CSV table of C-alpha atoms in Angstrom, one decimal:
chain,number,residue,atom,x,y,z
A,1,UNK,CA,0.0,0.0,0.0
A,2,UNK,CA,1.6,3.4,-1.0
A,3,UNK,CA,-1.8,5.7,-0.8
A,4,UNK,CA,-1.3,7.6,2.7
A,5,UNK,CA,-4.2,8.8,4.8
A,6,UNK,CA,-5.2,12.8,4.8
A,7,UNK,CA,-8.3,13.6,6.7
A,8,UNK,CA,-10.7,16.1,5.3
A,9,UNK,CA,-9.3,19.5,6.6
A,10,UNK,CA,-5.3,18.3,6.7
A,11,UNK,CA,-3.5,16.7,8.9
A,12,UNK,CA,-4.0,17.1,12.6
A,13,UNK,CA,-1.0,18.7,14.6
A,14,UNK,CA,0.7,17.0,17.5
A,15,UNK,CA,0.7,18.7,20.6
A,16,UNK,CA,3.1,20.8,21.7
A,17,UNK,CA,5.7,18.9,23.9
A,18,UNK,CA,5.8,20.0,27.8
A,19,UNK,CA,8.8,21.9,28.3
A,20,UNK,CA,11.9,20.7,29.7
A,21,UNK,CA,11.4,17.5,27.7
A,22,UNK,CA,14.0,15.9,26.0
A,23,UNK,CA,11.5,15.6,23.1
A,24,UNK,CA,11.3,17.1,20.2
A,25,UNK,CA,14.6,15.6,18.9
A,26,UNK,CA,17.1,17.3,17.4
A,27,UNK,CA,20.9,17.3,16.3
A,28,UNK,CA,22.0,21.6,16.0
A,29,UNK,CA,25.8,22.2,15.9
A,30,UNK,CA,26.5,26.2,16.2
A,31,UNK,CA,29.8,25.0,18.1
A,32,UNK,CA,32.2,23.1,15.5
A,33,UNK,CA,35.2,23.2,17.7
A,34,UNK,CA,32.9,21.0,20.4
A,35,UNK,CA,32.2,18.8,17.8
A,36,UNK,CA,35.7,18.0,17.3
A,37,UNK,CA,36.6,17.7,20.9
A,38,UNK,CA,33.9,15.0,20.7
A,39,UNK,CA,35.5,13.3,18.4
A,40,UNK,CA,38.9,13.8,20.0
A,41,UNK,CA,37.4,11.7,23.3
A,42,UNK,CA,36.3,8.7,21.3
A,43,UNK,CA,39.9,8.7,20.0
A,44,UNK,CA,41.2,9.1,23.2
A,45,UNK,CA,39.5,5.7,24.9
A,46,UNK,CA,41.4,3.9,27.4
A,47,UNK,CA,40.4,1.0,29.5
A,48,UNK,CA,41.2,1.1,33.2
A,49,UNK,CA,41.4,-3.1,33.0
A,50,UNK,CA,44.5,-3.0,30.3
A,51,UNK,CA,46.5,-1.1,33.0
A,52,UNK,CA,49.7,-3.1,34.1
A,53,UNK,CA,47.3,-4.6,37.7
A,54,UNK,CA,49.9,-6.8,38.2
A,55,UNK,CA,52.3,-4.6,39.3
A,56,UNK,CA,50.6,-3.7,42.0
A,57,UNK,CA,52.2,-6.1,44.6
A,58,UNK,CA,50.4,-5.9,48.2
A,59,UNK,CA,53.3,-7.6,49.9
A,60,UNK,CA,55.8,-4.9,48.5
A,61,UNK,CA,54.3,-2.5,51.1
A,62,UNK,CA,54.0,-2.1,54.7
A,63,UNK,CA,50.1,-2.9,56.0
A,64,UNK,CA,50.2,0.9,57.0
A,65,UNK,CA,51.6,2.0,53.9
A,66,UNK,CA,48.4,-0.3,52.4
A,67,UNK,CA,46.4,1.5,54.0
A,68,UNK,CA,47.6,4.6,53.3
A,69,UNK,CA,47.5,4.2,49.4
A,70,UNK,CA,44.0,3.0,50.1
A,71,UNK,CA,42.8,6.1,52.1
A,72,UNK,CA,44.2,8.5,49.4
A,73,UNK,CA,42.0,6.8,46.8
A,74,UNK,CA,39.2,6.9,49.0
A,75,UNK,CA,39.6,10.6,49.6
A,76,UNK,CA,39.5,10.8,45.7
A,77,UNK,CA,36.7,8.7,45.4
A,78,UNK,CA,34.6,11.1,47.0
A,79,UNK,CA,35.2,13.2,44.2
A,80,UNK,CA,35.4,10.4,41.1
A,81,UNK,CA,32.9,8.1,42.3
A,82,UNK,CA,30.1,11.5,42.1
A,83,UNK,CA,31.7,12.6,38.5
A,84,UNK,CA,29.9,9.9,36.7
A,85,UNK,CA,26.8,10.4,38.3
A,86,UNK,CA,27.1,14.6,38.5
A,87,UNK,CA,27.7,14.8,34.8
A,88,UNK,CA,24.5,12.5,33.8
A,89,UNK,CA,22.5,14.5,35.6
A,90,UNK,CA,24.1,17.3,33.9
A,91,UNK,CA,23.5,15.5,30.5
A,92,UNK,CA,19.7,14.8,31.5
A,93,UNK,CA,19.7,18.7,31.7
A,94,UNK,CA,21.2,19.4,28.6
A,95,UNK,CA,19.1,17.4,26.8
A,96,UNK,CA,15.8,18.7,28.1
A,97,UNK,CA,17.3,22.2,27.7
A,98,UNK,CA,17.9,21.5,24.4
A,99,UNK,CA,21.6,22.7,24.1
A,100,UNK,CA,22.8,22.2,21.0
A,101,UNK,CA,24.5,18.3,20.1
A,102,UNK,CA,27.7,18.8,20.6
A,103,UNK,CA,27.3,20.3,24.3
A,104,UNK,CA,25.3,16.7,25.3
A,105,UNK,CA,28.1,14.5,23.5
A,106,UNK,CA,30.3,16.5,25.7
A,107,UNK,CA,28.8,16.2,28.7
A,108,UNK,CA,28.1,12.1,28.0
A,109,UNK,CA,32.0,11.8,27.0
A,110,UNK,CA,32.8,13.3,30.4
A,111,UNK,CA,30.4,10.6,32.1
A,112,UNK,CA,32.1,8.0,30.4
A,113,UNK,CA,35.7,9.3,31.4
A,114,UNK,CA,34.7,9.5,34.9
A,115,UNK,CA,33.6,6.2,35.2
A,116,UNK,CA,37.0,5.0,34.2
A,117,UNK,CA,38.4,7.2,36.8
A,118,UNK,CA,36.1,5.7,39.7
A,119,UNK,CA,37.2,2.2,37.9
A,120,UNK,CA,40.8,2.9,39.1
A,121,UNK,CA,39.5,4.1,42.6
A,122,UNK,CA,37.6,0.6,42.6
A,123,UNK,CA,40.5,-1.1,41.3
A,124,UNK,CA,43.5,0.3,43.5
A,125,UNK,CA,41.4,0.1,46.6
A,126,UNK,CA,40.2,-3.7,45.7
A,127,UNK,CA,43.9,-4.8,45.7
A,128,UNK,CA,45.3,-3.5,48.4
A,129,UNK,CA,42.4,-3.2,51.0
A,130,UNK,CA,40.1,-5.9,50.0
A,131,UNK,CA,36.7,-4.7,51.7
A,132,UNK,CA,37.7,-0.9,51.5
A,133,UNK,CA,36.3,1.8,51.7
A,134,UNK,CA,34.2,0.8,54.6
A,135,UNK,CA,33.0,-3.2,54.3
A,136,UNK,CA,36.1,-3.9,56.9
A,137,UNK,CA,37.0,-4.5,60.6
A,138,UNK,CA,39.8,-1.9,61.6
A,139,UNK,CA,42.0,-3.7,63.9
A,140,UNK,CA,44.8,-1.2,65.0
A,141,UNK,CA,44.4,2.7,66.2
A,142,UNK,CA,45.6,3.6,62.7
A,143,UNK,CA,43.2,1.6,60.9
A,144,UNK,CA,40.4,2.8,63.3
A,145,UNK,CA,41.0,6.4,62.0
A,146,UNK,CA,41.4,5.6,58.8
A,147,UNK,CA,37.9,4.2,58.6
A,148,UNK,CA,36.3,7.0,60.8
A,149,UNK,CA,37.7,9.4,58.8
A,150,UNK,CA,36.4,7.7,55.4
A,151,UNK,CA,33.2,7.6,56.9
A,152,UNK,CA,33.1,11.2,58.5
A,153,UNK,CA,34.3,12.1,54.2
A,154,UNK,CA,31.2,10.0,52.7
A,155,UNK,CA,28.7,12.0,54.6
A,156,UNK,CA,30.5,15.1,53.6
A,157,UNK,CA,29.7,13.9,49.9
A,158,UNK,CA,26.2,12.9,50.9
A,159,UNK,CA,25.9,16.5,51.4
A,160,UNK,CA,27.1,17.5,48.3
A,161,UNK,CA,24.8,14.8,45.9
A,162,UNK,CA,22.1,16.3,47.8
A,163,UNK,CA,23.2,20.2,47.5
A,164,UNK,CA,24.0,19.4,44.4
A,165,UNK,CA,20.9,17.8,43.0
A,166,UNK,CA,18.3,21.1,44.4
A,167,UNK,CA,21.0,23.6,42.9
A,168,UNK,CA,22.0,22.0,39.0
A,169,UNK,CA,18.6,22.9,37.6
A,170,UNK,CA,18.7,26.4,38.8
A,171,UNK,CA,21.9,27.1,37.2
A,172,UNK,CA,22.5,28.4,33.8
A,173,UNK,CA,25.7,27.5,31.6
A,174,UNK,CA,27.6,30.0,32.3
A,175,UNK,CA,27.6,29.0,36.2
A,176,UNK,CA,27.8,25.6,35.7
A,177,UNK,CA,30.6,25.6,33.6
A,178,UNK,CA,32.5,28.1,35.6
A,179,UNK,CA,31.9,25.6,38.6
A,180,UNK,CA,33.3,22.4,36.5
A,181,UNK,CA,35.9,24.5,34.9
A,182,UNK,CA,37.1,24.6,39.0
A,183,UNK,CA,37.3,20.9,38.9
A,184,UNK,CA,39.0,20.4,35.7
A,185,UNK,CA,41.7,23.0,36.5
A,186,UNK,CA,42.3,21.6,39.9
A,187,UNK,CA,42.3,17.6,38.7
A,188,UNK,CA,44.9,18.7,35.9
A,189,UNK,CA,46.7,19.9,38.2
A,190,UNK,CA,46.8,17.0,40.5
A,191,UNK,CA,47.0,14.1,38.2
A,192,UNK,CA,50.1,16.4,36.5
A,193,UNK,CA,52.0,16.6,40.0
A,194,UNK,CA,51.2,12.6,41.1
A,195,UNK,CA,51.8,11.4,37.5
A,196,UNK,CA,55.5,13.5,37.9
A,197,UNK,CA,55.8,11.9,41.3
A,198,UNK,CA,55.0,8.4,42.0
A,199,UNK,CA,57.7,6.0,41.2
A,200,UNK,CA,55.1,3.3,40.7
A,201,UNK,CA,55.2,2.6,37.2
A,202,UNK,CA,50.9,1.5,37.4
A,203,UNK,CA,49.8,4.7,39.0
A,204,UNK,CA,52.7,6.5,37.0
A,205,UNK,CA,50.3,5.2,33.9
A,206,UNK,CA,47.1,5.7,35.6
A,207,UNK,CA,47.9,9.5,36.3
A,208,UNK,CA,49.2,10.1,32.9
A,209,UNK,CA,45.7,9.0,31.5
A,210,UNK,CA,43.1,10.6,34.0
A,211,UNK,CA,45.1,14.1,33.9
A,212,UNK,CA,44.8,13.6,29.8
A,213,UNK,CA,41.0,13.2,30.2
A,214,UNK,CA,40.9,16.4,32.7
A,215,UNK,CA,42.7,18.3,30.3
A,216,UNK,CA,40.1,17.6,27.5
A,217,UNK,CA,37.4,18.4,30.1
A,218,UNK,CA,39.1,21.7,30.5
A,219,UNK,CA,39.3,22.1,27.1
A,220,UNK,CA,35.4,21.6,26.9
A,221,UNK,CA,34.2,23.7,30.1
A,222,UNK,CA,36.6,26.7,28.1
A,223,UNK,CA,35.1,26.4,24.5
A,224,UNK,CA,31.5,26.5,26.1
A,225,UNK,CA,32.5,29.4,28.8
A,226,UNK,CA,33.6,31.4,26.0
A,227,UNK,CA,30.1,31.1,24.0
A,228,UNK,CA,28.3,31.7,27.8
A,229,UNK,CA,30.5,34.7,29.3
A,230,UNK,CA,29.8,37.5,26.9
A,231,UNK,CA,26.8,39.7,28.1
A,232,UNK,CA,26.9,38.7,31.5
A,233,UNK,CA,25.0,40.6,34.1
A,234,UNK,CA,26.5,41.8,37.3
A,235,UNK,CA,23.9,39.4,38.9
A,236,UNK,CA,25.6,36.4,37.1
A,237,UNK,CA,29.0,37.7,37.6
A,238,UNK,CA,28.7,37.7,41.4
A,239,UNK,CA,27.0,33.9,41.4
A,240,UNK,CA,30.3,33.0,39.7
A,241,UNK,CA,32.5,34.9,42.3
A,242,UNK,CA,30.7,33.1,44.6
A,243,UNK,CA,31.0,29.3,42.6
A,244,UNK,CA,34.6,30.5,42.8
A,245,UNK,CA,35.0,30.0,46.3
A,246,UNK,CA,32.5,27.4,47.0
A,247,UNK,CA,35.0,25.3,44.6
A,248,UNK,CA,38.0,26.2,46.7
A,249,UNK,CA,36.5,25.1,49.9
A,250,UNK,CA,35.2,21.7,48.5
A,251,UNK,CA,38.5,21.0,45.9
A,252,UNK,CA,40.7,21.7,48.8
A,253,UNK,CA,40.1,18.1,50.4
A,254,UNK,CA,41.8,16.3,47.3
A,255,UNK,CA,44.0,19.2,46.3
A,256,UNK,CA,45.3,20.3,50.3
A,257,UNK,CA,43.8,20.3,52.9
A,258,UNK,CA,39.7,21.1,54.3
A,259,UNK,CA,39.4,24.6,54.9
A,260,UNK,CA,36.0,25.9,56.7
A,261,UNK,CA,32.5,26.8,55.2
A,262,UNK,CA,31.4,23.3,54.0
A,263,UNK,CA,33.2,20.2,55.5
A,264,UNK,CA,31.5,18.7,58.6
A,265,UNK,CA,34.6,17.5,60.7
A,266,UNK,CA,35.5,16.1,63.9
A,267,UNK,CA,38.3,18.1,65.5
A,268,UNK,CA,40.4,15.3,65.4
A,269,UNK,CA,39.5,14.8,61.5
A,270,UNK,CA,42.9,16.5,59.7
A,271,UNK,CA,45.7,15.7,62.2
A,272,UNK,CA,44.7,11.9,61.5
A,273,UNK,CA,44.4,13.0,57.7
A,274,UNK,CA,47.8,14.5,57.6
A,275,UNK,CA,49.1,11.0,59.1
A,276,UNK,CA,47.5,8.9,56.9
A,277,UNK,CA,48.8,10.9,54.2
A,278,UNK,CA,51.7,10.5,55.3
A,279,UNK,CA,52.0,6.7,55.0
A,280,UNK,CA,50.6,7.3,51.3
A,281,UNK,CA,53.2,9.4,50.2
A,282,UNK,CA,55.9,7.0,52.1
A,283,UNK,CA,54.6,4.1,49.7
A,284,UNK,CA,55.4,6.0,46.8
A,285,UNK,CA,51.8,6.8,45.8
A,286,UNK,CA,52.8,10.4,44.5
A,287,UNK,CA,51.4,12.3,47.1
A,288,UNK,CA,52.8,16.1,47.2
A,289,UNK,CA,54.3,17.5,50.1
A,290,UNK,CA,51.9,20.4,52.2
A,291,UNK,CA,53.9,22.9,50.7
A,292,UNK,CA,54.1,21.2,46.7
A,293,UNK,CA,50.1,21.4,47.5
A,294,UNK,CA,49.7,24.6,48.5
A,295,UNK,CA,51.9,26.0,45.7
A,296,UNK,CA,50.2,23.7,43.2
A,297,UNK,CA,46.6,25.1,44.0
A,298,UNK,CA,48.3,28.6,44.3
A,299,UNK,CA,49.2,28.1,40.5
A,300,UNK,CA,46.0,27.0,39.4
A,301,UNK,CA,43.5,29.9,41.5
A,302,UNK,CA,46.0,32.5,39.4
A,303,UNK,CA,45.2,30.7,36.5
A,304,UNK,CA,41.7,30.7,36.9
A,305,UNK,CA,41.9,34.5,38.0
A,306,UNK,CA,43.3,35.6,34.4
A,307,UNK,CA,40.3,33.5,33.1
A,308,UNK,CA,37.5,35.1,34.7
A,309,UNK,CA,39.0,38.5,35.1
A,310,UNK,CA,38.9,38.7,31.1
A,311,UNK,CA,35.3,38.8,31.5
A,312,UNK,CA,34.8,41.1,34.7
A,313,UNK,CA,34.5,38.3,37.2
A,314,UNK,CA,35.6,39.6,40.4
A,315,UNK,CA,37.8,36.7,42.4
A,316,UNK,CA,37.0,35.6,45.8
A,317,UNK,CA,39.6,35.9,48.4
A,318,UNK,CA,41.2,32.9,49.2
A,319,UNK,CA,42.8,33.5,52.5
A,320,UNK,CA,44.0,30.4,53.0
A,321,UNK,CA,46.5,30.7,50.3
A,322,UNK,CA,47.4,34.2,51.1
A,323,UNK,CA,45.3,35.6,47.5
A,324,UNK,CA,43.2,38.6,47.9
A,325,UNK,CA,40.1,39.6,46.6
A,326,UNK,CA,35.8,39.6,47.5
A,327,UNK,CA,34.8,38.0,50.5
A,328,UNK,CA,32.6,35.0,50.4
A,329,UNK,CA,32.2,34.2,54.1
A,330,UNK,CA,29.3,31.8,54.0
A,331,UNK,CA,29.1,28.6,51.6
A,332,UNK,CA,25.8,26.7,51.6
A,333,UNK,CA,25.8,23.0,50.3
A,334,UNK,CA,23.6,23.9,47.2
A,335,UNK,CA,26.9,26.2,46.1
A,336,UNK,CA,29.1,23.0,45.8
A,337,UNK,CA,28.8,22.6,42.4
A,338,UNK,CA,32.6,21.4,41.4
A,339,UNK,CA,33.0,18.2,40.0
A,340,UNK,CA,36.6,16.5,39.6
């Protein structure tokens, strides 16, 4: 049969779709330059499994400097194990938003890397602490504050999801993407250090690969920051300021050290961090010096300064590291936006 159907009159239109719908479909490009990052990332594929596992001997540490290696990656699973699921929500938006394709693909490409980088969170932690994070018996003072502080972190990123989840809705690009731009700069940075400094030849790897996929997510959050920033109100400009400073305080637990206005801590919380660390950074894991960390963040806020500056973003003061600028004195959980 070839003959179609008209009704007397013409066709009847569909409804309107309820808006924000991911329907109607559609493919628009406006952004070339994201279309080709895109295709970079599916290049750029790696598989966690096909990393040399086998190096990774558990008797060629200490139990302490075990369970050292395993707090670190537990520390930075707080921050990888919500990428994947920060950045699908994120994609959910941006398809009932309607960005244009390439902006989606983006945000899906970054889901996928960040699964790979919870994968070697999983992994690393699997072989050396069998039962870590938490599904294990501390036996020994150390191992008690190891796990107390893992557990104190987890409800600390409980927070977050939830802050997180009533905030990314509200939030246009321009915010978002200043906030993820945070992340990016600060997990280059880190992965770029460790990679430099382990002498472990599978985390030496490992490094190498997740501060490549950080880099690309930098390059992202920057091609779509300079289509968002132009004609920014003052209004916008001082939500970023603010994002600016929400991503110090919350970045700061990977990159150095908690500072206050978000982390919920027991007072005992950071000198038993600082020890821990300690045994981490004795195994060989990578892990910078105070000092390297504080200089290594120091280099990445004035980075991010010349960035925002260009567009009349003021900078928030980051005390901490001695930078000045506008106060942000009080940092509410739905103003963690910063993914790593």
């Amino acid at each position: 049969m070839t003959d179609v159907t008209i009704p007397e009159g013409g066709f009847w239109p569909a409804p309107e779709v309820p808006q924000p719908n991911i329907y109607p479909m559609e493919w628009r490009v406006e952004t070339a330059k994201l279309a080709a990052i895109y295709e970079k990332s599916k290049r750029m594929v790696w598989n966690p499994a096909d990393l040399p596992w086998d190096l990774l001997d558990p008797a060629a540490f200490t139990r302490e400097q075990r369970l050292g290696i395993m707090y670190w990656f537990s520390v930075l699973a707080n921050f990888d194990a919500s990428g994947p699921a920060v950045f699908a929500r994120a994609t959910i938006q941006a398809f009932e938003k309607h960005e244009e394709d390439p902006v989606r693909k983006c945000f899906f490409s970054i889901t996928r890397d960040e699964m790979n980088h919870e994968e070697c969170c999983q992994r690393s932690i699997s072989r050396l602490w069998p039962g870590g994070p938490l599904g294990w018996e501390p036996s020994t003072d150390l191992e008690h504050a190891a796990h107390n502080n893992i557990g104190w972190l987890y409800h600390n990123g409980g927070r977050y999801w939830t802050g997180y989840n009533a905030a990314v809705g509200k939030y246009s690009l321009a915010v978002l993407f200043t906030s993820f731009m945070m992340g990016e700069m600060a997990a280059s940075t880190l992965f770029r250090g460790m990679a430099s400094a382990t002498g472990h030849p599978l985390f030496s790897e490992m490094f190498h690969k997740i501060g490549r996929d950080e880099s690309r997510h930098l390059q992202i959050c920057m091609t779509i920051l300079e289509n968002e920033w132009p004609g920014l109100t003052d209004d916008v400009r001082s939500l970023i300021t603010r994002q600016l400073r929400a991503g110090f305080v919350f970045l700061s637990m990977i990159l150095w050290e908690p500072p206050e206005g978000f982390w919920e801590l027991p007072p005992y919380f950071l000198h038993n961090h600082r020890v821990l660390m300690d045994r981490a950074r004795d195994a060989g894991l990578g892990v910078l010096s105070y000092d390297e960390q504080a200089e290594n963040w120091r280099i990445a806020m004035a980075r991010v300064r010349v960035i925002v500056e260009r567009w009349g973003i003021e900078f928030p003061a980051i005390p901490e590291l001695d930078i000045e600028g506008v106060a942000v004195d009080v940092i509410d959980p739905e103003d963690i936006i910063p993914v790593f």
